[in-house]
mmCIF file of C-alpha atoms in Angstrom:
data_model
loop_
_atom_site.group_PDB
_atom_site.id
_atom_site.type_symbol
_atom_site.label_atom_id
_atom_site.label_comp_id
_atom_site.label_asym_id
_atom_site.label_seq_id
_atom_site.Cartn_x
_atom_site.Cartn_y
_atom_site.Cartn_z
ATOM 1 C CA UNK F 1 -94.490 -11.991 23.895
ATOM 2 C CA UNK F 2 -98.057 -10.440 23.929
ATOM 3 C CA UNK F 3 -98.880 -7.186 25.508
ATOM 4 C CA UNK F 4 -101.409 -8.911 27.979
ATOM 5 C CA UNK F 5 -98.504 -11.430 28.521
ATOM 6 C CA UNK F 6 -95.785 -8.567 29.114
ATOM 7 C CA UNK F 7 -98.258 -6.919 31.435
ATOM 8 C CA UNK F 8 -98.829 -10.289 33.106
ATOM 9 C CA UNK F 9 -95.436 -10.388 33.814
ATOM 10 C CA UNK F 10 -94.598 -7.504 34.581
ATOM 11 C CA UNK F 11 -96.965 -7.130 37.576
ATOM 12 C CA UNK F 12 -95.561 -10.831 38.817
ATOM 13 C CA UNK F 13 -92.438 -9.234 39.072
ATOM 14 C CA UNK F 14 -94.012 -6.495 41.499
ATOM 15 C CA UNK F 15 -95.397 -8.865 43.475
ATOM 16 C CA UNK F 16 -92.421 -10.667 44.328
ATOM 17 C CA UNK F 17 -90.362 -7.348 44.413
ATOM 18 C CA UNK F 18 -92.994 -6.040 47.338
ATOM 19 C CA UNK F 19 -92.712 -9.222 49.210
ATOM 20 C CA UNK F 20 -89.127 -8.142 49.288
ATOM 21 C CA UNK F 21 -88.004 -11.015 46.873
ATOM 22 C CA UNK F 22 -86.223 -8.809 45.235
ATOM 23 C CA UNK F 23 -83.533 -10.859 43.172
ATOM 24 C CA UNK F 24 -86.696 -13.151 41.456
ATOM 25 C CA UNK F 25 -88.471 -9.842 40.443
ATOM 26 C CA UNK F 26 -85.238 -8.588 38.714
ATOM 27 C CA UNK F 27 -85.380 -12.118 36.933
ATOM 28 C CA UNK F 28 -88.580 -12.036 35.491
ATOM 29 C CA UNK F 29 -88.041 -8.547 34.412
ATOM 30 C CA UNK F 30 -84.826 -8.985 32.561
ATOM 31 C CA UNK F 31 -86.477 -12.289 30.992
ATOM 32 C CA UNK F 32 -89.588 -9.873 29.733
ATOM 33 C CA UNK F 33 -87.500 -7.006 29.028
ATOM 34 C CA UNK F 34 -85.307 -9.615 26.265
ATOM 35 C CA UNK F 35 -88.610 -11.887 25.355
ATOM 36 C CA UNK F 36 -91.112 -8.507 24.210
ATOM 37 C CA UNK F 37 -91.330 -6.607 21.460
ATOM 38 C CA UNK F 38 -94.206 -4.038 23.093
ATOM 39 C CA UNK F 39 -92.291 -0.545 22.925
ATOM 40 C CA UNK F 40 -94.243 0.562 26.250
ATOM 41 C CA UNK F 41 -93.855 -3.054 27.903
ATOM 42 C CA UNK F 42 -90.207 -2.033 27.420
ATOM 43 C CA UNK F 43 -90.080 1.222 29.403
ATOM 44 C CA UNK F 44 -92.442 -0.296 32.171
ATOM 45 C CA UNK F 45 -89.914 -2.827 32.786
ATOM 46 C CA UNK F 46 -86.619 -0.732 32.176
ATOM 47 C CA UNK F 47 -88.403 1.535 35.281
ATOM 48 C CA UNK F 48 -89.003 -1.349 37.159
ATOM 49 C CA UNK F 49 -85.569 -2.427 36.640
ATOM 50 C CA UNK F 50 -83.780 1.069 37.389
ATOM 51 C CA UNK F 51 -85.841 1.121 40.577
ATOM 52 C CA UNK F 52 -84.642 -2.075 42.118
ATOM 53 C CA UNK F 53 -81.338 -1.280 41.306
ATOM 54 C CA UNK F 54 -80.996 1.756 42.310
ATOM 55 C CA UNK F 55 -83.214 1.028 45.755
ATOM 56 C CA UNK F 56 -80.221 -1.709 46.312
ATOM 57 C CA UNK F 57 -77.309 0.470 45.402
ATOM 58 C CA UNK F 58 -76.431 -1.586 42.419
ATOM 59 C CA UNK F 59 -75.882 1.816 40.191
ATOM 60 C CA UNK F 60 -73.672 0.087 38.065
ATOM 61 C CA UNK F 61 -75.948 -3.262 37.433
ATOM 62 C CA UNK F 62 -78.608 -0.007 36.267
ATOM 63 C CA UNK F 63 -76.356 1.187 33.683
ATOM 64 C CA UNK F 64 -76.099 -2.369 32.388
#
């Protein structure tokens, strides 16, 4: 996966994590986070990721 691709995705999964669809966004971002090879792609997801966890109270899903 691209970086314009990653970045594509990566901002889909906002989207859908501000209209409160919370459980696609994590989706897409695990799916880009196992599909790139862009080092900073990566850490924009793994923040992403942490966030909605840890907004939910799913620390342990975080550590995963």
């Amino acid at each position: 996966m691209g970086q314009d691709q990653t970045k594509q995705q990566i901002e889909k999964g906002l989207r859908l994590y501000q209209s409160n669809q919370t459980d696609k966004a994590l989706h897409v971002w695990t799916k880009v986070l196992e599909k790139t090879s862009d080092p900073g792609g990566k850490f924009r997801v793994l923040g992403c990721l942490i966030t909605a966890h840890s907004e939910m109270g799913k620390y342990k899903d975080m550590l995963k």
